[in-house]
Coordinates of C-alpha atoms and ligand atoms in Angstrom, one line a residue:
X1 CA -52.3 -86.3 -7.5
X2 CA -51.1 -89.4 -9.1
X3 CA -47.9 -89.0 -11.2
X4 CA -48.6 -88.4 -14.8
X5 CA -48.1 -91.5 -16.8
X6 CA -48.1 -91.7 -20.6
X7 CA -51.0 -94.1 -20.6
X8 CA -54.0 -94.8 -18.5
X9 CA -53.6 -98.5 -17.9
X10 CA -57.3 -99.4 -17.6
X11 CA -58.4 -97.6 -20.8
X12 CA -55.1 -97.6 -22.6
X13 CA -55.6 -93.9 -23.4
X14 CA -53.2 -91.0 -23.1
X15 CA -53.6 -89.8 -19.6
X16 CA -53.8 -86.2 -18.4
X17 CA -54.9 -84.3 -15.4
X18 CA -58.4 -83.8 -16.8
X19 CA -58.9 -87.5 -17.3
X20 CA -57.9 -88.0 -13.7
X21 CA -60.5 -85.6 -12.6
X22 CA -63.2 -87.2 -14.7
X23 CA -62.2 -90.7 -13.4
X24 CA -62.6 -89.4 -9.9
X25 CA -65.9 -87.7 -10.6
X26 CA -67.4 -90.8 -12.1
X27 CA -66.1 -93.0 -9.3
X28 CA -67.9 -90.7 -6.8
X29 CA -71.1 -90.9 -8.9
X30 CA -71.2 -87.2 -9.1
X31 CA -73.7 -87.2 -12.0
X32 CA -76.0 -89.9 -10.7
X33 CA -78.9 -87.5 -10.2
X34 CA -78.2 -85.4 -13.2
X35 CA -81.3 -84.8 -15.2
X36 CA -81.4 -84.1 -18.9
X37 CA -84.6 -83.4 -20.9
X38 CA -82.9 -83.9 -24.2
X39 CA -82.3 -80.2 -24.9
X40 CA -80.7 -77.2 -23.1
X41 CA -82.6 -75.4 -20.4
X42 CA -82.8 -74.4 -16.8
X43 CA -83.7 -76.3 -13.7
X44 CA -87.5 -76.6 -14.4
X45 CA -86.9 -77.8 -18.0
X46 CA -84.3 -80.4 -17.0
X47 CA -86.4 -81.7 -14.1
X48 CA -88.8 -83.1 -16.7
X49 CA -86.1 -85.4 -18.0
X50 CA -84.6 -88.6 -16.9
X51 CA -81.1 -89.4 -15.8
X52 CA -78.7 -88.0 -18.4
X53 CA -77.6 -90.9 -20.7
X54 CA -74.3 -89.1 -21.4
X55 CA -71.8 -90.0 -18.8
X56 CA -70.1 -86.6 -19.2
X57 CA -70.7 -83.5 -21.3
X58 CA -68.0 -81.3 -22.7
X59 CA -68.2 -78.6 -25.3
X60 CA -66.2 -76.9 -28.0
X61 CA -67.3 -73.2 -27.9
X62 CA -65.8 -71.2 -30.7
X63 CA -66.8 -67.6 -31.3
X64 CA -67.8 -67.5 -35.0
X65 CA -65.7 -64.4 -35.7
X66 CA -62.9 -66.1 -37.6
X67 CA -61.5 -69.3 -39.0
X68 CA -60.3 -72.0 -36.7
X69 CA -56.5 -72.5 -36.3
X70 CA -54.2 -75.2 -35.1
X71 CA -54.7 -74.2 -31.5
X72 CA -58.4 -74.9 -31.8
X73 CA -57.5 -78.4 -33.1
X74 CA -56.0 -79.1 -29.7
X75 CA -59.2 -78.0 -27.9
X76 CA -61.3 -80.0 -30.4
X77 CA -59.3 -83.2 -29.9
X78 CA -59.4 -82.7 -26.1
X79 CA -63.2 -82.0 -25.8
X80 CA -64.5 -84.4 -28.4
X81 CA -61.9 -87.0 -27.5
X82 CA -62.9 -87.0 -23.8
X83 CA -66.6 -87.3 -24.7
X84 CA -65.9 -90.1 -27.0
X85 CA -63.7 -92.0 -24.6
X86 CA -66.1 -91.7 -21.6
X87 CA -69.4 -92.4 -23.5
X88 CA -70.3 -88.8 -23.2
X89 CA -71.4 -86.0 -25.5
X90 CA -69.5 -83.1 -26.8
X91 CA -71.5 -80.1 -27.9
X92 CA -70.5 -77.8 -30.7
X93 CA -71.6 -74.4 -29.4
X94 CA -71.2 -71.2 -31.3
X95 CA -70.5 -68.6 -28.7
X96 CA -72.2 -65.8 -30.5
X97 CA -73.1 -63.4 -27.7
X98 CA -71.0 -60.5 -29.2
X99 CA -73.0 -59.2 -32.1
X100 CA -70.4 -57.2 -34.0
X101 CA -67.9 -59.5 -35.5
X102 CA -69.8 -62.7 -35.9
X103 CA -70.8 -64.1 -39.2
X104 CA -72.5 -67.1 -40.8
X105 CA -69.5 -67.7 -43.1
X106 CA -67.4 -68.6 -40.0
X107 CA -70.1 -70.8 -38.6
X108 CA -70.0 -73.0 -41.8
X109 CA -66.3 -73.2 -41.9
X110 CA -66.1 -74.2 -38.2
X111 CA -68.6 -77.0 -38.9
X112 CA -66.5 -78.2 -41.8
X113 CA -63.3 -78.1 -39.8
X114 CA -64.6 -80.1 -36.9
X115 CA -66.1 -82.7 -39.2
X116 CA -62.8 -82.8 -41.1
X117 CA -61.0 -83.6 -37.9
X118 CA -63.3 -86.6 -37.6
X119 CA -65.9 -85.5 -35.0
X120 CA -69.6 -84.9 -34.9
X121 CA -71.9 -83.6 -32.2
X122 CA -74.5 -86.4 -32.4
X123 CA -75.1 -88.2 -29.2
X124 CA -77.7 -91.0 -29.6
X125 CA -80.6 -89.1 -31.2
X126 CA -79.5 -85.7 -30.0
X127 CA -77.9 -83.2 -32.3
X128 CA -75.8 -81.2 -30.0
X129 CA -75.1 -78.2 -32.1
X130 CA -76.1 -75.0 -30.3
X131 CA -76.0 -71.2 -30.5
X132 CA -75.4 -69.2 -27.3
X133 CA -77.6 -66.5 -28.8
X134 CA -80.6 -68.9 -28.3
X135 CA -80.1 -68.5 -24.6
X136 CA -80.6 -64.7 -24.6
X137 CA -84.1 -65.0 -23.0
X138 CA -82.8 -67.1 -20.2
X139 CA -79.8 -64.9 -19.7
X140 CA -82.1 -61.9 -19.4
X141 CA -84.2 -63.7 -16.8
X142 CA -81.1 -64.8 -14.9
X143 CA -79.9 -61.2 -14.8
X144 CA -83.3 -60.1 -13.5
X145 CA -83.2 -62.8 -10.8
X146 CA -79.8 -61.5 -9.6
X147 CA -81.3 -58.0 -9.4
X148 CA -84.2 -59.4 -7.4
X149 CA -81.9 -61.3 -5.0
X150 CA -79.9 -58.2 -4.4
X151 CA -76.9 -59.6 -6.3
X152 CA -76.8 -57.1 -9.2
X153 CA -77.3 -53.4 -9.8
X154 CA -77.4 -50.9 -12.6
X155 CA -74.4 -48.6 -12.6
X156 CA -74.6 -45.2 -14.3
X157 CA -70.9 -44.4 -13.8
X158 CA -69.0 -43.7 -17.0
X159 CA -66.6 -46.4 -18.2
X160 CA -63.7 -44.2 -17.1
X161 CA -65.1 -43.8 -13.6
X162 CA -65.7 -47.6 -13.4
X163 CA -62.1 -48.2 -14.4
X164 CA -60.8 -45.7 -11.9
X165 CA -62.9 -47.0 -9.0
X166 CA -61.9 -50.6 -9.7
X167 CA -58.7 -50.2 -7.7
X168 CA -55.4 -52.0 -8.5
X169 CA -53.7 -55.3 -7.5
X170 CA -52.6 -53.7 -4.3
X171 CA -55.5 -51.3 -3.6
X172 CA -59.1 -52.1 -3.0
X173 CA -61.7 -50.6 -5.3
X174 CA -64.4 -48.1 -4.3
X175 CA -68.1 -48.8 -4.2
X176 CA -70.1 -47.2 -6.9
X177 CA -72.6 -44.5 -5.7
X178 CA -75.3 -46.6 -7.5
X179 CA -74.5 -49.8 -5.6
X180 CA -77.2 -49.5 -3.1
X181 CA -79.9 -48.3 -5.4
X182 CA -83.3 -50.0 -4.7
X183 CA -84.2 -53.3 -6.3
X184 CA -87.2 -51.7 -7.9
X185 CA -85.1 -48.9 -9.4
X186 CA -82.6 -51.5 -10.8
X187 CA -85.4 -53.6 -12.3
X188 CA -87.0 -50.5 -13.9
X189 CA -83.7 -49.4 -15.4
X190 CA -82.8 -52.8 -16.7
X191 CA -86.2 -53.0 -18.4
X192 CA -85.5 -49.6 -19.9
X193 CA -82.1 -50.8 -21.1
X194 CA -83.8 -53.7 -22.8
X195 CA -86.5 -51.5 -24.3
X196 CA -83.8 -49.4 -26.0
X197 CA -84.4 -46.3 -24.0
X198 CA -80.7 -45.6 -23.3
X199 CA -77.6 -45.1 -25.5
X200 CA -74.7 -47.4 -25.6
X201 CA -72.5 -47.0 -22.5
X202 CA -75.1 -44.9 -20.6
X203 CA -75.3 -47.6 -17.9
X204 CA -74.4 -51.2 -17.3
X205 CA -75.6 -54.1 -15.1
X206 CA -73.0 -55.2 -12.6
X207 CA -72.9 -58.2 -10.3
X208 CA -72.7 -57.1 -6.6
X209 CA -69.9 -59.0 -5.1
X210 CA -66.9 -57.4 -3.3
X211 CA -65.1 -54.2 -4.4
X212 CA -62.2 -55.2 -2.0
X213 CA -61.7 -58.7 -3.4
X214 CA -58.1 -59.7 -4.0
X215 CA -59.3 -61.0 -7.3
X216 CA -60.1 -58.0 -9.5
X217 CA -62.6 -60.1 -11.5
X218 CA -64.8 -60.3 -8.4
X219 CA -65.0 -56.5 -8.0
X220 CA -68.5 -56.1 -9.2
X221 CA -67.9 -57.3 -12.8
X222 CA -70.1 -56.0 -15.6
X223 CA -72.6 -58.6 -16.8
X224 CA -74.9 -56.8 -19.3
X225 CA -74.2 -53.9 -21.5
X226 CA -76.2 -51.8 -24.0
X227 CA -75.2 -52.3 -27.6
X228 CA -77.4 -51.1 -30.4
X229 CA -76.2 -53.6 -32.9
X230 CA -77.6 -56.2 -35.2
X231 CA -76.9 -59.8 -34.4
X232 CA -76.2 -62.4 -37.1
X233 CA -79.0 -64.6 -35.7
X234 CA -81.3 -62.6 -33.5
X235 CA -81.2 -59.5 -35.7
X236 CA -82.6 -56.4 -33.9
X237 CA -84.4 -58.3 -31.2
X238 CA -81.9 -57.2 -28.6
X239 CA -80.0 -54.0 -27.9
X240 CA -78.4 -55.3 -24.7
X241 CA -76.0 -58.2 -24.7
X242 CA -74.5 -60.3 -21.9
X243 CA -70.8 -60.1 -21.2
X244 CA -68.8 -63.2 -22.1
X245 CA -67.9 -63.9 -18.4
X246 CA -71.6 -63.9 -17.5
X247 CA -72.8 -65.7 -20.6
X248 CA -70.4 -68.6 -20.7
X249 CA -71.1 -70.3 -17.4
X250 CA -74.9 -70.0 -18.1
X251 CA -74.4 -71.6 -21.6
X252 CA -72.5 -74.4 -19.9
X253 CA -75.2 -74.9 -17.2
X254 CA -78.1 -74.9 -19.7
X255 CA -76.4 -77.5 -21.8
X256 CA -75.7 -79.7 -18.8
X257 CA -72.0 -79.5 -19.3
X258 CA -70.1 -81.4 -16.6
X259 CA -66.5 -80.4 -17.6
X260 CA -66.0 -77.0 -19.0
X261 CA -62.5 -76.9 -20.3
X262 CA -60.8 -73.7 -21.2
X263 CA -57.4 -72.1 -21.6
X264 CA -55.4 -70.8 -18.6
X265 CA -56.3 -67.1 -19.2
X266 CA -59.6 -67.9 -17.6
X267 CA -58.3 -69.2 -14.3
X268 CA -59.0 -65.9 -12.6
X269 CA -62.5 -66.0 -13.8
X270 CA -63.3 -69.4 -12.2
X271 CA -64.4 -67.8 -8.8
X272 CA -67.0 -65.7 -10.7
X273 CA -68.0 -68.7 -12.8
X274 CA -68.8 -70.6 -9.5
X275 CA -70.3 -67.6 -7.8
X276 CA -72.7 -66.9 -10.6
X277 CA -73.9 -70.5 -11.0
X278 CA -74.4 -70.9 -7.2
X279 CA -76.5 -67.7 -7.1
X280 CA -78.6 -68.9 -10.0
X281 CA -79.1 -72.2 -8.2
X282 CA -80.2 -70.6 -5.0
X283 CA -82.6 -68.4 -7.1
X284 CA -84.1 -71.7 -8.4
X285 CA -83.0 -71.2 -12.1
X286 CA -80.4 -74.0 -12.1
X287 CA -79.9 -77.2 -10.3
X288 CA -77.0 -79.5 -9.2
X289 CA -74.7 -80.8 -10.5
X290 CA -73.4 -77.5 -11.8
X291 CA -70.7 -77.4 -14.4
X292 CA -67.1 -77.0 -13.3
X293 CA -64.4 -75.1 -15.2
X294 CA -60.9 -76.6 -15.7
X295 CA -58.0 -74.8 -17.3
X296 CA -55.3 -76.2 -19.6
X297 CA -52.4 -74.7 -21.4
X298 CA -53.2 -73.2 -24.7
X299 CA -51.1 -74.3 -27.7
X300 CA -48.3 -71.9 -28.6
X301 CA -46.3 -73.0 -31.7
X302 CA -42.9 -71.5 -32.6
X303 CA -42.8 -69.5 -35.8
X304 CA -46.5 -69.2 -35.8
X305 CA -49.1 -66.7 -34.6
X306 CA -52.3 -68.3 -33.3
X307 CA -54.6 -65.4 -32.6
X308 CA -57.6 -64.6 -34.7
X309 CA -56.9 -60.9 -34.5
X310 CA -53.5 -61.4 -36.1
X311 CA -54.7 -63.9 -38.6
X312 CA -57.4 -61.5 -39.7
X313 CA -54.7 -58.9 -40.1
X314 CA -52.5 -61.2 -42.3
X315 CA -55.4 -61.8 -44.6
X316 CA -56.8 -58.2 -44.7
X317 CA -53.4 -56.7 -45.4
X318 CA -52.7 -59.3 -48.0
X319 CA -49.5 -60.8 -46.5
X320 CA -51.0 -64.1 -47.5
X321 CA -53.4 -65.0 -50.3
X322 CA -56.4 -65.7 -48.0
X323 CA -57.6 -67.7 -45.0
X324 CA -56.7 -71.0 -46.8
X325 CA -53.3 -69.9 -47.9
X326 CA -51.2 -73.1 -47.2
X327 CA -48.8 -71.0 -45.1
X328 CA -51.6 -70.0 -42.7
X329 CA -52.0 -71.9 -39.4
X330 CA -55.7 -72.0 -40.0
X331 CA -57.3 -75.5 -40.4
X332 CA -58.4 -74.5 -43.9
X333 CA -54.8 -73.6 -44.7
X334 CA -53.5 -76.7 -43.1
X335 CA -55.8 -78.9 -45.1
X336 CA -54.7 -77.2 -48.3
X337 CA -51.1 -77.6 -47.3
X338 CA -51.7 -81.4 -47.0
X339 CA -51.7 -81.7 -43.2
X340 CA -54.1 -84.5 -42.2
X341 CA -56.5 -85.1 -39.4
X342 CA -54.5 -88.2 -38.4
X343 CA -51.4 -86.1 -38.2
X344 CA -53.1 -83.6 -35.9
X345 CA -54.3 -86.5 -33.7
X346 CA -50.8 -87.8 -33.4
X347 CA -49.5 -84.3 -32.7
X348 CA -52.1 -83.6 -30.0
X349 CA -51.5 -87.0 -28.3
X350 CA -47.8 -86.3 -28.3
X351 CA -47.9 -82.8 -26.8
X352 CA -50.4 -83.9 -24.2
X353 CA -52.5 -81.6 -22.0
X354 CA -50.5 -79.5 -19.5
X355 CA -51.3 -77.1 -16.8
X356 CA -48.6 -74.6 -17.6
X357 CA -48.0 -72.6 -20.8
X358 CA -45.1 -73.5 -23.0
X359 CA -44.0 -73.2 -26.6
X360 CA -44.2 -76.3 -28.7
X361 CA -41.6 -76.6 -31.4
X362 CA -43.1 -76.4 -34.9
X363 CA -40.9 -79.4 -35.9
X364 CA -43.1 -81.6 -33.6
X365 CA -46.1 -80.9 -35.7
X366 CA -44.1 -81.5 -38.9
X367 CA -42.8 -84.8 -37.6
X368 CA -46.3 -86.0 -36.8
X369 CA -47.4 -85.1 -40.3
X370 CA -44.4 -86.8 -41.8
X371 CA -45.0 -89.9 -39.8
X372 CA -48.6 -90.3 -40.9
X373 CA -47.9 -89.4 -44.5
X374 CA -45.0 -91.9 -44.7
X375 CA -47.5 -94.7 -44.1
X376 CA -50.4 -93.4 -46.2
X377 CA -48.7 -91.9 -49.2
X378 CA -47.8 -93.7 -52.4
X379 CA -44.4 -92.7 -53.9
X380 CA -44.0 -90.9 -57.1
X381 CA -41.1 -89.2 -58.9
X382 CA -40.7 -85.5 -59.5
X383 CA -37.8 -83.5 -60.7
X384 CA -37.9 -80.0 -59.1
X385 CA -35.0 -78.4 -60.8
X386 CA -34.4 -80.2 -64.0
X387 CA -31.3 -80.5 -66.2
X388 CA -31.0 -82.9 -69.1
X389 CA -29.1 -86.2 -68.9
X390 CA -28.4 -88.0 -72.2
X391 CA -27.4 -91.7 -72.3
X392 CA -24.9 -91.8 -75.2
X393 CA -25.1 -95.5 -75.8
X394 CA -28.9 -95.9 -75.4
X395 CA -30.8 -96.5 -78.6
X396 CA -32.5 -93.2 -79.9
X397 CA -36.1 -94.4 -80.1
X398 CA -36.2 -97.1 -77.4
X399 CA -38.7 -97.0 -74.6
X400 CA -38.2 -99.3 -71.7
X401 CA -40.3 -100.2 -68.7
X402 CA -38.8 -99.8 -65.3
X403 CA -40.7 -100.9 -62.2
X404 CA -41.0 -98.6 -59.2
X405 CA -42.7 -99.8 -56.0
X406 CA -45.6 -97.7 -54.9
X407 CA -44.6 -98.0 -51.3
X408 CA -41.3 -99.4 -50.1
X409 CA -42.7 -100.7 -46.8
X410 CA -45.9 -102.1 -48.3
X411 CA -45.5 -104.6 -51.1
X412 CA -49.2 -105.1 -51.4
X413 CA -49.4 -101.6 -52.9
X414 CA -47.7 -103.0 -56.0
X415 CA -45.4 -101.5 -58.6
X416 CA -45.9 -99.0 -61.4
X417 CA -44.1 -98.6 -64.7
X418 CA -41.9 -95.6 -65.3
X419 CA -40.5 -95.3 -68.8
X420 CA -36.8 -95.0 -69.5
X421 CA -35.6 -93.3 -72.7
X422 CA -32.4 -91.9 -74.0
X423 CA -33.0 -88.4 -72.8
X424 CA -33.9 -87.9 -69.1
X425 CA -34.5 -85.1 -66.6
X426 CA -32.4 -85.2 -63.4
X427 CA -32.0 -82.8 -60.5
X428 CA -29.5 -80.0 -61.0
X429 CA -28.1 -80.8 -57.5
X430 CA -27.4 -84.4 -58.5
X431 CA -24.5 -83.3 -60.7
X432 CA -21.3 -81.4 -59.9
X433 CA -18.5 -80.5 -62.2
X434 CA -16.0 -80.7 -59.3
X435 CA -17.4 -82.8 -56.5
X436 CA -17.1 -81.7 -52.9
X437 CA -16.0 -84.2 -50.3
X438 CA -18.4 -87.1 -49.7
X439 CA -20.4 -86.3 -52.9
X440 CA -21.5 -89.6 -54.3
X441 CA -23.7 -88.4 -57.1
X442 CA -22.8 -87.6 -60.7
X443 CA -19.5 -86.0 -61.7
X444 CA -17.2 -86.7 -64.6
X445 CA -15.9 -90.2 -64.4
X446 CA -18.3 -91.3 -61.5
X447 CA -20.8 -94.0 -61.5
X448 CA -24.3 -93.8 -60.0
X449 CA -27.5 -95.9 -60.3
X450 CA -30.5 -94.4 -62.1
X451 CA -33.0 -95.5 -59.5
X452 CA -35.1 -98.5 -60.8
X453 CA -32.9 -98.5 -63.9
X454 CA -29.2 -98.9 -64.8
X455 CA -25.8 -97.9 -63.5
X456 CA -24.4 -95.1 -65.6
X457 CA -20.9 -93.5 -65.9
X458 CA -20.6 -89.8 -66.4
X459 CA -18.7 -88.9 -69.6
X460 CA -19.1 -85.2 -69.9
X461 CA -21.4 -82.1 -69.7
X462 CA -22.4 -78.9 -71.4
X463 CA -22.6 -75.5 -69.9
X464 CA -24.3 -72.3 -71.1
X465 CA -22.6 -68.9 -71.5
X466 CA -23.1 -68.3 -67.7
X467 CA -21.4 -71.5 -66.8
X468 CA -24.6 -73.3 -65.7
X469 CA -24.8 -76.9 -66.6
X470 CA -27.4 -77.7 -69.2
X471 CA -26.8 -81.3 -70.1
X472 CA -24.9 -84.2 -68.6
X473 CA -23.7 -87.2 -70.7
X474 CA -23.4 -90.8 -69.5
X475 CA -22.8 -94.3 -70.7
X476 CA -25.0 -97.0 -69.2
X477 CA -24.0 -100.5 -68.3
X478 CA -26.7 -102.7 -70.0
X479 CA -26.2 -105.7 -67.5
X480 CA -27.1 -103.7 -64.4
X481 CA -30.8 -103.1 -64.6
X482 CA -32.5 -103.0 -61.2
X483 CA -34.4 -106.2 -60.5
X484 CA -32.3 -108.3 -62.8
X485 CA -29.6 -110.8 -61.7
X486 CA -26.8 -108.5 -62.9
X487 CA -28.0 -105.5 -61.0
X488 CA -25.6 -106.2 -58.1
X489 CA -22.5 -106.8 -60.3
X490 CA -21.5 -103.1 -60.1
X491 CA -21.5 -101.4 -56.7
X492 CA -22.2 -97.7 -56.6
X493 CA -22.6 -95.3 -53.7
X494 CA -25.0 -92.9 -55.4
X495 CA -28.6 -93.4 -56.5
X496 CA -30.5 -90.6 -58.2
X497 CA -34.0 -90.2 -59.6
X498 CA -34.9 -89.2 -63.1
X499 CA -37.8 -88.9 -65.5
X500 CA -38.0 -89.5 -69.2
X501 CA -38.1 -86.2 -71.2
X502 CA -40.5 -87.9 -73.6
X503 CA -43.0 -89.0 -71.0
X504 CA -42.7 -86.6 -68.0
X505 CA -45.5 -84.2 -67.4
X506 CA -45.1 -80.5 -66.7
X507 CA -46.4 -79.2 -63.4
X508 CA -45.9 -76.4 -60.9
X509 CA -45.1 -76.7 -57.2
X510 CA -45.4 -74.3 -54.3
X511 CA -42.5 -74.8 -51.9
X512 CA -43.0 -73.2 -48.5
X513 CA -40.7 -71.7 -45.9
X514 CA -41.9 -70.5 -42.5
X515 CA -44.2 -67.5 -42.6
X516 CA -42.2 -65.9 -39.8
X517 CA -38.4 -65.7 -39.3
X518 CA -38.5 -65.4 -35.5
X519 CA -39.4 -68.3 -33.3
X520 CA -41.6 -66.0 -31.2
X521 CA -42.9 -63.6 -33.8
X522 CA -42.8 -60.0 -32.5
X523 CA -40.7 -60.8 -29.4
X524 CA -37.7 -58.9 -30.6
X525 CA -39.3 -56.4 -32.8
X526 CA -42.1 -53.8 -32.6
X527 CA -44.6 -55.9 -34.3
X528 CA -44.9 -59.5 -35.3
X529 CA -45.4 -58.2 -38.8
X530 CA -41.7 -57.2 -38.8
X531 CA -40.8 -60.8 -38.5
X532 CA -42.6 -61.9 -41.7
X533 CA -40.4 -64.0 -43.9
X534 CA -40.6 -62.4 -47.4
X535 CA -39.4 -65.7 -49.0
X536 CA -42.0 -68.0 -47.5
X537 CA -43.3 -69.0 -50.9
X538 CA -41.3 -70.2 -53.9
X539 CA -43.3 -71.4 -56.9
X540 CA -41.3 -73.5 -59.5
X541 CA -41.9 -75.4 -62.7
X542 CA -41.2 -79.1 -62.2
X543 CA -41.4 -82.4 -64.1
X544 CA -43.6 -85.2 -62.7
X545 CA -43.9 -88.8 -63.8
X546 CA -46.4 -89.8 -66.5
X547 CA -48.5 -91.7 -63.9
X548 CA -49.7 -88.3 -62.5
X549 CA -51.2 -86.9 -65.7
X550 CA -54.7 -87.3 -64.3
X551 CA -54.0 -86.5 -60.7
X552 CA -57.0 -85.0 -58.8
X553 CA -57.1 -82.2 -56.2
X554 CA -56.5 -83.4 -52.7
X555 CA -54.4 -86.5 -53.7
X556 CA -51.2 -86.8 -51.7
X557 CA -47.9 -88.4 -52.6
X558 CA -44.4 -88.6 -51.5
X559 CA -42.1 -87.3 -54.2
X560 CA -39.0 -89.4 -53.6
X561 CA -36.2 -87.5 -51.9
X562 CA -38.3 -84.3 -51.8
X563 CA -41.1 -84.7 -49.3
X564 CA -44.8 -85.0 -49.2
X565 CA -47.0 -83.1 -51.7
X566 CA -50.7 -82.5 -52.2
X567 CA -52.4 -81.7 -55.5
X568 CA -53.8 -78.2 -55.0
X569 CA -57.5 -77.4 -55.3
X570 CA -56.7 -75.0 -58.2
X571 CA -55.1 -77.9 -60.2
X572 CA -56.4 -79.1 -63.5
X573 CA -55.2 -81.6 -66.0
X574 CA -53.8 -78.8 -68.2
X575 CA -52.2 -77.0 -65.2
X576 CA -51.2 -79.3 -62.5
X577 CA -50.2 -77.7 -59.2
X578 CA -48.8 -79.4 -56.1
X579 CA -48.1 -77.9 -52.7
X580 CA -45.3 -79.3 -50.6
X581 CA -46.7 -80.3 -47.3
X582 CA -43.4 -81.0 -45.6
X583 CA -39.9 -82.1 -46.5
X584 CA -38.7 -85.7 -45.8
X585 CA -36.4 -84.6 -43.0
X586 CA -36.4 -81.7 -40.7
X587 CA -34.4 -79.1 -42.7
X588 CA -34.7 -76.5 -39.9
X589 CA -32.3 -77.8 -37.2
Ligands
ATP601 P1 -58.0 -66.5 -30.4 O1 -57.3 -66.1 -29.1 O2 -57.2 -67.0 -31.5 O3 -59.0 -65.4 -30.9 P2 -60.1 -67.6 -29.0 O4 -59.8 -68.3 -27.7 O5 -60.7 -66.3 -28.9 O6 -58.9 -67.7 -30.0 P3 -62.5 -69.0 -29.4 O7 -63.3 -69.1 -30.7 O8 -63.1 -68.3 -28.3 O9 -61.1 -68.4 -29.9 O10 -62.0 -70.5 -28.9 C1 -62.8 -71.6 -29.0 C2 -62.1 -72.6 -28.1 O11 -60.8 -72.9 -28.6 C3 -61.9 -72.1 -26.7 O12 -62.4 -73.1 -25.8 C4 -60.5 -71.8 -26.5 O13 -60.0 -72.1 -25.2 C5 -59.9 -72.8 -27.5 N1 -58.6 -72.3 -28.0 C6 -58.4 -71.2 -28.7 N2 -57.1 -71.0 -29.0 C7 -56.4 -72.1 -28.5 C8 -55.1 -72.5 -28.4 N3 -54.1 -71.8 -28.9 N4 -54.8 -73.7 -27.8 C9 -55.8 -74.4 -27.3 N5 -57.1 -74.1 -27.3 C10 -57.4 -72.9 -27.9
MG602 MG1 -61.8 -66.1 -27.2

């Protein structure tokens, strides 16, 4: 294989092994005779169509049994991104073949998430949104055809017997006593299964492959089981449901998928994927070119759990406030946290697509968000831990306009007025009674610049009975206002932000810490839950500048020196709430 380069020269796109495969397939005209009738279907349906106008077809196939997480974002960018770049189509397919845990609520949230990331499933006039459950009829027929061709049988062994007879990695399995049952008997039993004549677990349909295969997945895998359960779309129409490993290749084939991209756990399933589609082709139900499966490394992020089962547990047991809690790695949580689609795009481009599993450091995701927000966000001032500063020699009832740029790297964004008055809020950490080494901010006798305002000299301070500083006193130097000719006359090393007590607005902010204390949650404890960080949320009362008095939910800003913040969805003009998306610098290293 060609060495991995960062960019594909011809297309100027990030290169990866999947792109190399697609390039090769297209060069070999592999899909030249591929027919597409405009909608999913088997060989006879597609034969009525013309050459597929989509150069390739990929799919994003979530099971609607939970909310999407950051790992899914990687798969979304990969699948939709490939389709976009190669003039192909990417289908949004709800893989809803398992009746029990699936729900319409999840379907809607998945649609929102994919659109939020900037994608849609329209290709020319086609709307490529599908439900795997629409293919139940075809899957049933496919299973019947395998029985007829002698490639599947009904097994009446118990689940325990099946497990015992499956063998081990070093030992071949044993053939089921039902393996050589007649085709007629198998067809009759399968019809009875479908008609609801048997209880859950009484029998299953298995593919007849090879009980001695070195690959355990090829030892007569189960393909249809009895499950008397109501399905979120098909209701009570079925009491038998296909197994995922049987359903998925068929879904891909019916939709004319060319590249079926999945995570590495499915590598051992690939021989069955190919076996099944080849059989259905020789039985006349499918035609070339058949879809091919390719595996890539799933995203593992440090300090995060990315498994729906665990995320459900965090919500159900109320360790977090809900699916969209900004500490959750769900896409709804990320959105509320202030993570952006552009940030996710940058992140997925940076981490690339690999063939071996690894852990990605959470700071890479945060860096990507920072980078995008740095460009897109206007600056504002907020004081997170306010103490008072009084300018002794400033007139009592004077208001003065100071001019703060909305974006330091983008003059076109202009400036805004921030009012200076005699009494100001400054950060508690910007004053020390006895300065430590290299502390350049306020302490008695020291000079700093009030950003966008004047140079001040600290003259004293008040403390409460506990010794906490309540007020700091300063004199200002009237000739030193920022933006005036005299501003450079006095040089200072410190520069602090402030807000007028008269004009600043009260608000609340949620400051987040990681949800887990361990890089690999659960790796050194019995359960990942033992690694939960009990201090992952700190809500504080803050002061924000007067220009934010009518801020709207979803608006994002950089609060100078503090990081990026988003106005929360619960915010109102009477009760303004911001969530911190990320600090300005990595505070984790
Ligand atoms: P989970 O393991 O969290 O339950 P899943 O794989 O069961 O996730 P699906 O809804 O089946 O979730 O996944 C839809 C698609 O997203 C699949 O193609 C899957 O490969 C991909 N995907 C899921 N998790 C990740 C991940 N961490 N990194 C990359 N892709 C992922
Ligand atoms: Mg899954």
